[in-house]
Amino acid sequence: MNPASPLRLLLEVALRSTWRRLVALRNQSWLLLALIVSFLAGYALLAFTLFYKGLQFLSRFPGLGGLLVERLLYLLFAFLFALLLLSNLVIGYTNLFRSRETAFLLALPIPCRTVLQWKMVESTLLASWAFVFLIAPLIAAYGLVNRVDWHFYPVVLAMIGLFIVLPGIAGCWLAIIVARFLDRKGFQILLAGVVLGVIGLVLFKFRPEPITDDLLETRVLAVIDRLLDNTRFAQFPLLPSYWLSASVQNWSEGAVPTALFYALVLLSYVLFFGAVAANRLGNAFYEASSTVHSRGSIFSNWTWFQRIEERRRNLQRLSVLLRPRDWLDGLLAWRGWIPSDVRALVAKDLRVFWRDTTQWGQTLMLFGLLTVYIINLRHFTRQLDSPFWISLVSYLNLGACALNLATLTTRFVFPQFSLEGKRVWVVGLAPIGLVRVVRLKFWLAGCATLVVTLGLILLSCSMLGLDLAHMVFFGITITVMTFTLNGIAVGLGALYPDFRETNPSKIVSGFGGTFCLVLSFLYIVGSVVLLALGSPWGWHPDAMDQFTPARAASAWTAFVLVSILSGWLPLRLGLRKVAVTEL
């Protein structure tokens, strides 16, 4: 018999492991499983309804509906391509250079290119499954509005499968380059210059252009074209998102030859770059892996950093002789407010977070997106000239801040208990106990994220020009939502731990992480709707006369009850499971 291909063996093992995990779900509560399936189906139905209503609304504009839908489709796939590229870069770097499985496979008699091929497939699937889940309701709504034939859906699904391969290949290639040359001073300067240049270009390109009265008197199409001028970059013919968008639109309109042309262009690039990455990047991957695991710091070539590091080592040796405490321990031990056991656990979590490059690297990217959001908030102040727009924009801003908070809790708070790994028995047998450990993780995550979200909501309200009453109202609201979302993340993280996995991205992509994301999303939507219905500021000029305190009290009571049940119940169940966990 011919020996089996190592890549095929790795794929078979992964498929069997996935199938066994799915089969193991039968041993869990059927009620909980049915609840999760209902949440997923509810999200798909809600997203489909919103997309369908929105596309129907745009298509009613005579002469402009098709233009707006076409431009929105180009923009959507262009931004999704950029986000997929960043996601594949981060996940690919973690899978290739921070995974124990990769180190184990490299020590086996398996070609390096086979290990790279497997990790490339795994990273692409981990980074793209959410994209497919989010885009499916939009494609279904788009096809229903345009009354397409049945073959539109399988063809578009196949093209989306081709589309997600390109950012997966590019992300792994960029991860190898970053891992190989990140310790070089010239590469660091070049990387910083590129990042600053891109930020400057975005700020310059997307600056708002005021519309004058003379411009409004011209033709409507000219005004629309001028307003959408900054979106023309999404129609650049060499972008993969352009090929996908053009193929989807031409197929829906019946221009099958043109759609096939763009689909074949996408297929040719996938085959070419896939063959190059699978067969030619193996040696580069091995060299980059050796470089990552052999260097001590990425700043090893900086003279000033070497001096600081040498002084730090000397101070550390002196502190060991005098008193074994560094600056973090000294800060936490200030005034003696924090007990020693709590201080040790907090210092451990903070150090683990800081030493993991992928963790704080993703945090920086998230804050970069938040910076773009904050910068563009000032453009909404020109439309805040009526109670309706003030209420709409303020509650949309609350929803955006809460969704950012849900991203933080799901990505960084949920896997915290699982990241204790096989060493969890050390913490569990310590006098502090696992139950207290989970509670401390909840309070640490709640206080840390509250600083971010409270500052974000106050800054955004200030840039929107809202008064003090609005700022206090939304500040209290986001505080309640912060501890609720952290309770969801910590509780579900304790209910569905994965101590055998060291990659936070894989932990979040599992069953518990998906449940945490869906539950957080539903809680945010329900809370924002409840608060908007009971808003004391109203939605039209005469609303203050019709305002009743009972309506606002009912909305706030319902919001508080939903918050307590959504946050306290998962946390309570998680603490109960941790209390009976056998180590």
Coordinates of C-alpha atoms in Angstrom, one line a residue:
M1 CA 0.0 0.0 0.0
N2 CA 1.2 3.5 -0.8
P3 CA 1.8 5.6 2.3
A4 CA -0.9 8.2 3.0
S5 CA -0.2 11.8 2.4
P6 CA 0.7 13.6 5.7
L7 CA -1.6 16.5 4.8
R8 CA -4.5 14.1 4.2
L9 CA -3.8 12.4 7.6
L10 CA -3.8 15.8 9.3
L11 CA -7.1 16.7 7.6
E12 CA -8.7 13.4 8.6
V13 CA -7.6 13.8 12.2
A14 CA -9.1 17.3 12.3
L15 CA -12.3 16.2 10.7
R16 CA -12.7 13.3 13.2
S17 CA -12.0 15.5 16.1
T18 CA -14.6 18.0 14.9
W19 CA -17.1 15.2 14.4
R20 CA -16.5 13.8 17.9
R21 CA -17.0 17.3 19.4
L22 CA -20.3 17.6 17.6
V23 CA -21.4 14.1 18.7
A24 CA -20.4 15.0 22.3
L25 CA -23.0 17.8 22.2
R26 CA -25.6 15.1 22.7
N27 CA -24.3 14.6 26.2
Q28 CA -25.1 18.1 27.1
S29 CA -28.4 19.6 28.0
W30 CA -30.9 19.4 25.1
L31 CA -32.6 22.5 26.4
L32 CA -29.4 24.5 26.2
L33 CA -28.6 23.1 22.8
A34 CA -32.1 24.0 21.6
L35 CA -31.7 27.5 23.0
I36 CA -28.4 28.0 21.2
V37 CA -29.9 26.8 17.9
S38 CA -32.8 29.1 18.4
F39 CA -30.5 32.0 19.0
L40 CA -28.6 31.3 15.8
A41 CA -31.8 30.9 13.8
G42 CA -33.2 34.1 15.3
Y43 CA -30.0 36.0 14.4
A44 CA -30.2 34.7 10.8
L45 CA -33.9 35.6 10.5
L46 CA -33.4 39.0 12.0
A47 CA -30.4 39.8 9.8
F48 CA -32.2 38.6 6.7
T49 CA -35.2 40.7 7.6
L50 CA -33.1 43.9 8.1
F51 CA -31.2 43.3 4.9
Y52 CA -34.3 42.6 2.9
K53 CA -36.1 45.7 4.2
G54 CA -33.1 47.8 3.6
L55 CA -32.5 46.6 0.0
Q56 CA -36.2 47.0 -0.8
F57 CA -36.1 50.6 0.5
L58 CA -33.1 51.5 -1.6
S59 CA -34.5 49.8 -4.7
R60 CA -37.6 52.1 -4.6
F61 CA -35.6 55.1 -5.5
P62 CA -36.1 55.5 -9.3
G63 CA -32.8 55.7 -11.1
L64 CA -30.8 55.7 -7.9
G65 CA -31.7 52.5 -6.2
G66 CA -29.5 50.3 -8.5
L67 CA -26.6 52.7 -8.2
L68 CA -26.7 52.8 -4.4
V69 CA -27.1 49.0 -4.0
E70 CA -24.2 48.4 -6.4
R71 CA -21.9 50.8 -4.6
L72 CA -22.9 49.4 -1.2
L73 CA -22.1 45.9 -2.4
Y74 CA -18.7 46.9 -3.7
L75 CA -17.9 48.7 -0.4
L76 CA -19.1 45.8 1.7
F77 CA -16.9 43.2 0.1
A78 CA -13.9 45.6 0.0
F79 CA -14.0 46.3 3.7
L80 CA -14.7 42.6 4.5
F81 CA -11.6 41.7 2.4
A82 CA -9.5 44.1 4.5
L83 CA -10.9 42.8 7.7
L84 CA -10.3 39.2 6.6
L85 CA -6.7 40.1 5.8
L86 CA -6.1 41.5 9.3
S87 CA -7.9 38.5 10.9
N88 CA -5.8 36.0 8.9
L89 CA -2.6 37.8 9.7
V90 CA -3.3 37.7 13.5
I91 CA -4.6 34.1 13.5
G92 CA -2.0 32.9 11.0
Y93 CA 0.8 34.3 13.2
T94 CA -0.6 32.6 16.3
N95 CA -1.1 29.3 14.5
L96 CA 2.3 29.2 12.8
F97 CA 4.5 30.5 15.6
R98 CA 2.6 30.5 18.9
S99 CA 1.0 27.0 18.7
R100 CA 2.3 24.0 20.6
E101 CA 0.8 21.8 17.9
T102 CA 3.0 23.5 15.2
A103 CA 6.1 23.0 17.3
F104 CA 5.1 19.3 17.8
L105 CA 4.5 18.8 14.0
L106 CA 7.8 20.4 13.1
A107 CA 9.7 17.9 15.2
L108 CA 8.1 15.0 13.3
P109 CA 9.3 13.6 10.0
I110 CA 6.8 15.8 8.1
P111 CA 7.8 18.2 5.4
C112 CA 7.7 21.9 6.5
R113 CA 5.5 22.7 3.5
T114 CA 2.9 20.2 4.7
V115 CA 2.8 21.7 8.1
L116 CA 2.4 25.1 6.5
Q117 CA -0.4 23.8 4.2
W118 CA -2.3 22.4 7.1
K119 CA -1.9 25.6 9.3
M120 CA -2.9 27.7 6.3
V121 CA -6.1 25.8 5.9
E122 CA -6.8 25.9 9.6
S123 CA -6.2 29.6 9.9
T124 CA -8.4 30.4 6.9
L125 CA -11.3 28.4 8.3
L126 CA -10.9 30.0 11.8
A127 CA -10.8 33.5 10.3
S128 CA -13.5 33.1 7.7
W129 CA -16.4 31.1 9.2
A130 CA -17.9 34.2 10.9
F131 CA -17.7 36.0 7.5
V132 CA -19.7 33.3 5.8
F133 CA -22.2 33.3 8.7
L134 CA -22.7 37.1 8.5
I135 CA -22.8 37.4 4.8
A136 CA -25.3 34.6 4.1
P137 CA -28.5 36.6 5.1
L138 CA -27.3 39.5 2.9
I139 CA -26.9 37.2 -0.1
A140 CA -30.3 35.6 0.5
A141 CA -32.0 39.0 0.8
Y142 CA -30.2 40.3 -2.3
G143 CA -31.3 37.3 -4.3
L144 CA -34.9 37.6 -3.1
V145 CA -35.1 41.3 -3.9
N146 CA -33.7 40.8 -7.4
R147 CA -35.8 37.6 -8.0
V148 CA -32.9 35.5 -9.1
D149 CA -33.0 31.9 -10.3
W150 CA -32.2 29.0 -8.0
H151 CA -28.7 28.5 -9.4
F152 CA -27.6 31.9 -8.1
Y153 CA -27.2 30.7 -4.5
P154 CA -24.8 27.7 -5.1
V155 CA -22.7 29.7 -7.5
V156 CA -22.4 32.6 -5.1
L157 CA -21.5 30.3 -2.3
A158 CA -18.8 28.7 -4.4
M159 CA -17.4 32.2 -5.3
I160 CA -17.4 33.2 -1.7
G161 CA -15.4 30.0 -0.9
L162 CA -12.8 31.1 -3.5
F163 CA -12.8 34.7 -2.2
I164 CA -11.9 33.7 1.4
V165 CA -8.9 31.8 0.2
L166 CA -7.0 34.8 -1.1
P167 CA -6.9 36.8 2.3
G168 CA -6.0 33.5 4.0
I169 CA -2.9 33.0 1.7
A170 CA -1.9 36.7 2.0
G171 CA -2.4 36.7 5.8
C172 CA -0.1 33.7 6.3
W173 CA 2.5 35.2 3.9
L174 CA 2.5 38.5 5.8
A175 CA 2.7 36.6 9.1
I176 CA 5.9 34.8 7.9
I177 CA 7.4 38.1 6.8
V178 CA 6.6 39.8 10.1
A179 CA 7.9 36.9 12.1
R180 CA 11.1 36.7 10.1
F181 CA 12.1 40.4 10.0
L182 CA 10.3 42.0 13.0
D183 CA 13.5 42.2 15.1
R184 CA 15.3 44.3 12.4
K185 CA 15.4 48.0 13.0
G186 CA 14.9 48.9 9.4
F187 CA 11.8 46.7 9.1
Q188 CA 10.4 48.2 12.2
I189 CA 10.9 51.8 10.9
L190 CA 9.4 50.8 7.6
L191 CA 6.4 49.1 9.2
A192 CA 5.8 52.2 11.4
G193 CA 6.1 54.5 8.4
V194 CA 3.6 52.4 6.4
V195 CA 1.1 52.4 9.2
L196 CA 1.3 56.1 9.7
G197 CA 1.2 56.7 6.0
V198 CA -2.0 54.6 5.7
I199 CA -3.6 56.4 8.6
G200 CA -2.7 59.8 7.0
L201 CA -4.0 58.7 3.6
V202 CA -7.3 57.5 5.1
L203 CA -7.8 60.8 7.1
F204 CA -7.0 62.9 4.0
K205 CA -9.0 60.8 1.5
F206 CA -12.1 60.4 3.6
R207 CA -12.3 64.0 4.9
P208 CA -15.9 65.4 4.6
E209 CA -16.7 67.8 1.8
P210 CA -19.4 70.3 2.7
I211 CA -22.4 70.6 0.3
T212 CA -23.2 74.2 -0.6
D213 CA -26.5 75.6 -1.8
D214 CA -25.2 76.0 -5.4
L215 CA -24.3 72.3 -5.4
L216 CA -27.7 71.2 -4.2
E217 CA -29.3 73.1 -7.0
T218 CA -27.6 70.9 -9.6
R219 CA -28.8 67.6 -10.9
V220 CA -29.5 64.9 -8.2
L221 CA -27.2 62.3 -10.0
A222 CA -24.3 64.8 -9.9
V223 CA -24.8 65.3 -6.2
I224 CA -25.0 61.6 -5.5
D225 CA -21.9 61.0 -7.6
R226 CA -20.1 63.7 -5.7
L227 CA -21.2 62.4 -2.3
L228 CA -20.0 58.8 -3.3
D229 CA -16.7 60.0 -4.7
N230 CA -14.8 58.6 -1.8
T231 CA -16.2 55.1 -2.4
R232 CA -14.7 54.7 -5.9
F233 CA -11.6 52.9 -4.5
A234 CA -13.9 49.9 -4.0
Q235 CA -14.3 49.7 -7.7
F236 CA -10.6 49.3 -8.5
P237 CA -10.6 46.4 -11.1
L238 CA -7.5 44.7 -9.5
L239 CA -9.2 44.1 -6.1
P240 CA -10.5 40.6 -5.4
S241 CA -13.6 42.2 -3.8
Y242 CA -14.3 43.8 -7.2
W243 CA -14.3 40.5 -9.0
L244 CA -16.6 38.9 -6.4
S245 CA -19.0 41.9 -6.4
A246 CA -19.1 42.1 -10.2
S247 CA -19.7 38.4 -10.6
V248 CA -22.5 38.5 -8.0
Q249 CA -24.2 41.5 -9.7
N250 CA -23.8 40.2 -13.2
W251 CA -25.1 36.8 -12.3
S252 CA -28.2 38.3 -10.6
E253 CA -28.9 40.4 -13.8
G254 CA -28.6 37.4 -16.1
A255 CA -25.2 38.4 -17.6
V256 CA -23.8 34.9 -17.1
P257 CA -20.7 35.2 -19.5
T258 CA -19.5 38.3 -17.7
A259 CA -20.1 36.7 -14.3
L260 CA -18.2 33.6 -15.3
F261 CA -15.3 35.8 -16.5
Y262 CA -14.9 37.4 -13.1
A263 CA -15.3 34.1 -11.4
L264 CA -12.6 32.5 -13.5
V265 CA -10.3 35.5 -12.8
L266 CA -10.8 34.9 -9.1
L267 CA -10.2 31.1 -9.5
S268 CA -7.0 31.7 -11.5
Y269 CA -5.5 33.9 -8.8
V270 CA -6.5 31.4 -6.1
L271 CA -4.9 28.5 -7.9
F272 CA -1.7 30.5 -8.7
F273 CA -1.1 32.0 -5.3
G274 CA -2.3 28.9 -3.6
A275 CA 0.2 26.7 -5.5
V276 CA 3.0 29.2 -4.8
A277 CA 2.2 29.4 -1.1
A278 CA 1.8 25.6 -0.7
N279 CA 5.0 24.6 -2.5
R280 CA 7.4 27.5 -2.1
L281 CA 6.9 29.0 1.4
G282 CA 7.9 25.9 3.4
N283 CA 11.5 26.8 3.9
A284 CA 10.7 30.4 4.6
F285 CA 8.2 29.3 7.3
Y286 CA 10.8 27.0 8.9
E287 CA 13.4 29.9 9.0
A288 CA 10.8 32.3 10.4
S289 CA 9.8 29.7 13.1
S290 CA 13.5 29.2 14.1
T291 CA 14.0 33.0 14.3
V292 CA 10.9 33.5 16.5
H293 CA 11.9 30.8 18.9
S294 CA 15.6 31.8 19.1
R295 CA 15.4 35.5 19.7
G296 CA 14.7 37.1 23.1
S297 CA 13.1 40.4 22.1
I298 CA 12.0 42.1 18.9
F299 CA 14.0 45.2 20.0
S300 CA 17.3 43.4 20.2
N301 CA 18.8 45.7 17.6
W302 CA 17.9 49.0 19.3
T303 CA 20.8 50.4 21.3
W304 CA 18.7 52.4 23.7
F305 CA 16.5 49.3 24.4
Q306 CA 19.6 47.3 25.1
R307 CA 20.7 49.8 27.7
I308 CA 17.3 49.9 29.3
E309 CA 17.1 46.1 29.3
E310 CA 20.6 45.9 30.9
R311 CA 19.6 48.4 33.6
R312 CA 16.4 46.5 34.2
R313 CA 18.3 43.3 34.7
N314 CA 20.7 44.9 37.1
L315 CA 17.8 46.4 39.1
Q316 CA 16.1 43.0 39.0
R317 CA 19.2 41.3 40.4
L318 CA 19.4 44.0 43.1
S319 CA 15.7 43.7 43.9
V320 CA 16.0 39.9 44.3
L321 CA 18.7 40.5 46.8
L322 CA 16.8 43.2 48.7
R323 CA 13.1 42.5 48.1
P324 CA 11.5 40.2 45.5
R325 CA 9.1 42.8 44.0
D326 CA 8.9 44.6 40.7
W327 CA 7.1 47.7 39.7
L328 CA 3.8 45.9 39.0
D329 CA 3.8 44.2 42.4
G330 CA 4.7 47.6 44.0
L331 CA 1.8 49.3 42.2
L332 CA -0.7 46.6 43.2
A333 CA 0.6 46.6 46.8
W334 CA 0.2 50.4 47.2
R335 CA -1.5 51.3 50.4
G336 CA -2.1 47.6 51.1
W337 CA -5.6 47.8 49.8
I338 CA -5.4 44.5 47.7
P339 CA -4.7 41.3 49.6
S340 CA -1.6 39.4 48.7
D341 CA -3.4 36.4 47.1
V342 CA -5.5 38.7 44.9
R343 CA -2.5 40.7 44.0
A344 CA -0.6 37.7 42.8
L345 CA -3.5 36.5 40.6
V346 CA -4.0 40.0 39.1
A347 CA -0.3 40.4 38.4
K348 CA -0.2 36.9 36.8
D349 CA -3.1 37.7 34.4
L350 CA -1.7 41.1 33.5
R351 CA 1.8 39.6 32.7
V352 CA 0.4 36.8 30.7
F353 CA -1.7 39.2 28.6
W354 CA 1.3 41.5 28.0
R355 CA 3.7 38.7 27.1
D356 CA 1.3 37.4 24.4
T357 CA 2.0 39.5 21.3
T358 CA -1.2 38.4 19.6
Q359 CA -3.4 39.5 22.5
W360 CA -2.3 43.1 22.8
G361 CA -1.7 43.2 19.0
Q362 CA -5.4 42.6 18.4
T363 CA -6.2 45.1 21.1
L364 CA -4.2 47.8 19.3
M365 CA -6.0 47.0 16.0
L366 CA -9.4 47.2 17.7
F367 CA -8.5 50.6 19.2
G368 CA -7.3 51.7 15.8
L369 CA -10.8 51.0 14.4
L370 CA -12.3 52.8 17.4
T371 CA -10.1 55.8 16.6
V372 CA -11.5 55.9 13.1
Y373 CA -15.0 55.7 14.5
I374 CA -14.4 58.5 17.0
I375 CA -12.8 60.7 14.4
N376 CA -15.8 60.4 12.1
L377 CA -18.3 61.1 14.9
R378 CA -17.9 64.9 14.5
H379 CA -19.5 64.7 11.1
F380 CA -22.8 63.6 12.6
T381 CA -23.2 66.9 14.6
R382 CA -24.4 68.7 11.5
Q383 CA -27.6 66.6 11.3
L384 CA -28.4 66.9 15.1
D385 CA -31.0 69.6 14.6
S386 CA -34.2 67.8 15.7
P387 CA -35.1 65.5 18.7
F388 CA -35.5 62.6 16.3
W389 CA -31.9 62.8 15.0
I390 CA -30.5 63.4 18.5
S391 CA -32.3 60.3 19.9
L392 CA -31.4 58.2 16.9
V393 CA -27.7 59.0 16.7
S394 CA -27.3 58.8 20.5
Y395 CA -28.8 55.4 20.8
L396 CA -27.0 54.1 17.7
N397 CA -23.8 55.4 19.4
L398 CA -24.8 53.5 22.5
G399 CA -25.3 50.3 20.4
A400 CA -21.9 50.8 18.7
C401 CA -20.1 51.2 22.1
A402 CA -21.9 48.2 23.5
L403 CA -21.0 46.0 20.5
N404 CA -17.4 47.1 20.9
L405 CA -17.6 46.0 24.5
A406 CA -19.1 42.7 23.4
T407 CA -16.1 42.2 21.1
L408 CA -13.7 42.8 23.9
T409 CA -15.4 40.5 26.3
T410 CA -15.9 37.7 23.8
R411 CA -12.4 37.8 22.4
F412 CA -10.3 38.5 25.5
V413 CA -12.5 37.7 28.6
F414 CA -14.2 34.5 27.6
P415 CA -10.9 32.5 27.0
Q416 CA -9.3 33.7 30.3
F417 CA -10.3 30.7 32.3
S418 CA -9.4 28.2 29.5
L419 CA -6.0 29.8 29.2
E420 CA -5.1 28.4 32.6
G421 CA -4.6 25.2 30.7
K422 CA -3.3 22.0 32.2
R423 CA -1.9 24.1 35.1
V424 CA -5.3 24.9 36.4
W425 CA -4.9 22.3 39.1
V426 CA -2.1 24.5 40.6
V427 CA -4.5 27.4 40.9
G428 CA -7.3 25.1 42.0
L429 CA -5.4 23.5 44.8
A430 CA -4.1 26.9 46.1
P431 CA -5.8 28.4 49.1
I432 CA -7.5 31.0 47.0
G433 CA -9.6 28.3 45.2
L434 CA -11.1 28.2 41.7
V435 CA -14.4 29.8 42.7
R436 CA -12.6 32.9 44.0
V437 CA -10.3 32.9 40.9
V438 CA -13.3 33.1 38.6
R439 CA -14.8 35.9 40.7
L440 CA -11.6 37.8 40.6
K441 CA -11.3 37.4 36.8
F442 CA -14.8 38.8 36.6
W443 CA -14.0 41.9 38.7
L444 CA -10.7 42.4 37.0
A445 CA -12.2 42.2 33.5
G446 CA -15.2 44.3 34.5
C447 CA -13.1 47.1 35.9
A448 CA -10.6 47.1 33.0
T449 CA -13.3 47.2 30.3
L450 CA -15.3 49.8 32.3
V451 CA -12.4 52.2 32.0
V452 CA -12.4 51.7 28.2
T453 CA -16.1 51.7 27.5
L454 CA -17.0 54.5 30.0
G455 CA -14.3 56.7 28.5
L456 CA -15.5 55.8 25.0
I457 CA -19.1 56.6 25.6
L458 CA -18.3 59.9 27.4
L459 CA -15.9 61.0 24.6
S460 CA -18.4 60.1 21.9
C461 CA -21.3 61.9 23.6
S462 CA -19.0 64.9 24.0
M463 CA -18.1 64.9 20.3
L464 CA -21.8 64.5 19.4
G465 CA -22.5 67.7 21.4
L466 CA -25.0 66.0 23.9
D467 CA -25.8 67.7 27.1
L468 CA -24.9 66.6 30.6
A469 CA -28.1 64.7 31.2
H470 CA -27.5 62.5 28.1
M471 CA -23.9 61.8 29.2
V472 CA -25.0 60.8 32.7
F473 CA -27.8 58.6 31.3
F474 CA -25.5 56.8 28.8
G475 CA -22.7 56.5 31.3
I476 CA -24.9 54.7 33.8
T477 CA -26.3 52.5 31.1
I478 CA -22.9 51.4 29.7
T479 CA -21.7 50.7 33.3
V480 CA -24.6 48.2 33.8
M481 CA -24.0 46.7 30.4
T482 CA -20.2 46.4 31.0
F483 CA -20.7 44.1 34.1
T484 CA -23.5 42.2 32.4
L485 CA -21.4 41.4 29.3
N486 CA -18.4 40.5 31.5
G487 CA -20.7 38.2 33.5
I488 CA -21.8 36.5 30.3
A489 CA -18.2 36.0 29.1
V490 CA -16.8 34.8 32.4
G491 CA -19.7 32.6 33.2
L492 CA -19.8 30.9 29.8
G493 CA -16.0 30.7 29.8
A494 CA -16.2 28.7 33.0
L495 CA -19.1 26.6 31.7
Y496 CA -17.4 25.6 28.4
P497 CA -13.6 25.6 29.2
D498 CA -11.0 24.1 26.8
F499 CA -7.9 23.4 28.8
R500 CA -6.2 21.6 26.0
E501 CA -6.1 24.5 23.6
T502 CA -3.6 27.4 24.0
N503 CA -4.7 29.5 21.1
P504 CA -7.4 32.1 22.2
S505 CA -8.7 32.3 18.7
K506 CA -9.6 28.6 18.6
I507 CA -11.1 28.8 22.1
V508 CA -13.4 31.7 21.0
S509 CA -14.3 29.9 17.8
G510 CA -15.7 27.0 19.7
F511 CA -19.2 26.2 20.9
G512 CA -19.0 28.4 24.0
G513 CA -17.5 31.4 22.3
T514 CA -20.2 31.3 19.6
F515 CA -22.9 31.1 22.3
C516 CA -21.3 34.0 24.2
L517 CA -21.2 36.2 21.0
V518 CA -24.8 35.4 20.1
L519 CA -26.1 36.0 23.7
S520 CA -24.2 39.2 24.0
F521 CA -25.6 40.5 20.7
L522 CA -29.1 39.6 21.6
Y523 CA -28.7 41.3 25.0
I524 CA -27.4 44.5 23.4
V525 CA -30.2 44.7 20.8
G526 CA -32.9 44.1 23.5
S527 CA -31.4 46.6 25.9
V528 CA -31.0 49.4 23.3
V529 CA -34.6 48.8 22.1
L530 CA -35.9 48.9 25.7
L531 CA -34.1 52.1 26.6
A532 CA -35.0 53.8 23.3
L533 CA -38.7 53.0 23.9
G534 CA -38.6 54.5 27.3
S535 CA -36.4 57.5 26.4
P536 CA -37.3 60.6 28.4
W537 CA -36.2 62.9 25.6
G538 CA -38.7 61.6 23.0
W539 CA -38.4 61.3 19.2
H540 CA -40.4 64.3 18.0
P541 CA -40.9 67.9 19.3
D542 CA -44.2 67.1 21.1
A543 CA -42.9 64.0 22.9
M544 CA -42.0 65.8 26.1
D545 CA -45.7 66.7 26.6
Q546 CA -46.6 63.0 26.1
F547 CA -43.8 61.7 28.3
T548 CA -44.9 59.7 31.4
P549 CA -42.5 58.7 34.2
A550 CA -44.2 55.3 34.4
R551 CA -43.1 54.5 30.8
A552 CA -39.5 55.4 31.6
A553 CA -39.6 53.5 34.9
S554 CA -41.0 50.4 33.2
A555 CA -38.3 50.5 30.5
W556 CA -35.5 50.9 33.1
T557 CA -37.0 48.2 35.3
A558 CA -37.1 45.8 32.3
F559 CA -33.5 46.8 31.4
V560 CA -32.2 46.2 34.9
L561 CA -34.0 42.8 35.1
V562 CA -32.8 41.7 31.7
S563 CA -29.2 42.8 32.7
I564 CA -29.3 40.9 36.0
L565 CA -30.7 37.7 34.5
S566 CA -28.3 37.8 31.4
G567 CA -25.2 38.5 33.5
W568 CA -25.9 36.9 36.9
L569 CA -27.3 33.6 35.6
P570 CA -24.4 32.5 33.4
L571 CA -21.9 33.7 36.1
R572 CA -23.8 31.7 38.8
L573 CA -23.9 28.6 36.7
G574 CA -20.2 28.9 35.9
L575 CA -19.3 29.3 39.5
R576 CA -21.4 26.3 40.4
K577 CA -19.7 24.2 37.8
V578 CA -16.2 25.4 38.9
A579 CA -17.0 24.5 42.5
V580 CA -17.6 20.8 41.7
T581 CA -14.8 20.5 39.0
E582 CA -12.5 17.6 39.7
L583 CA -8.8 18.5 39.2

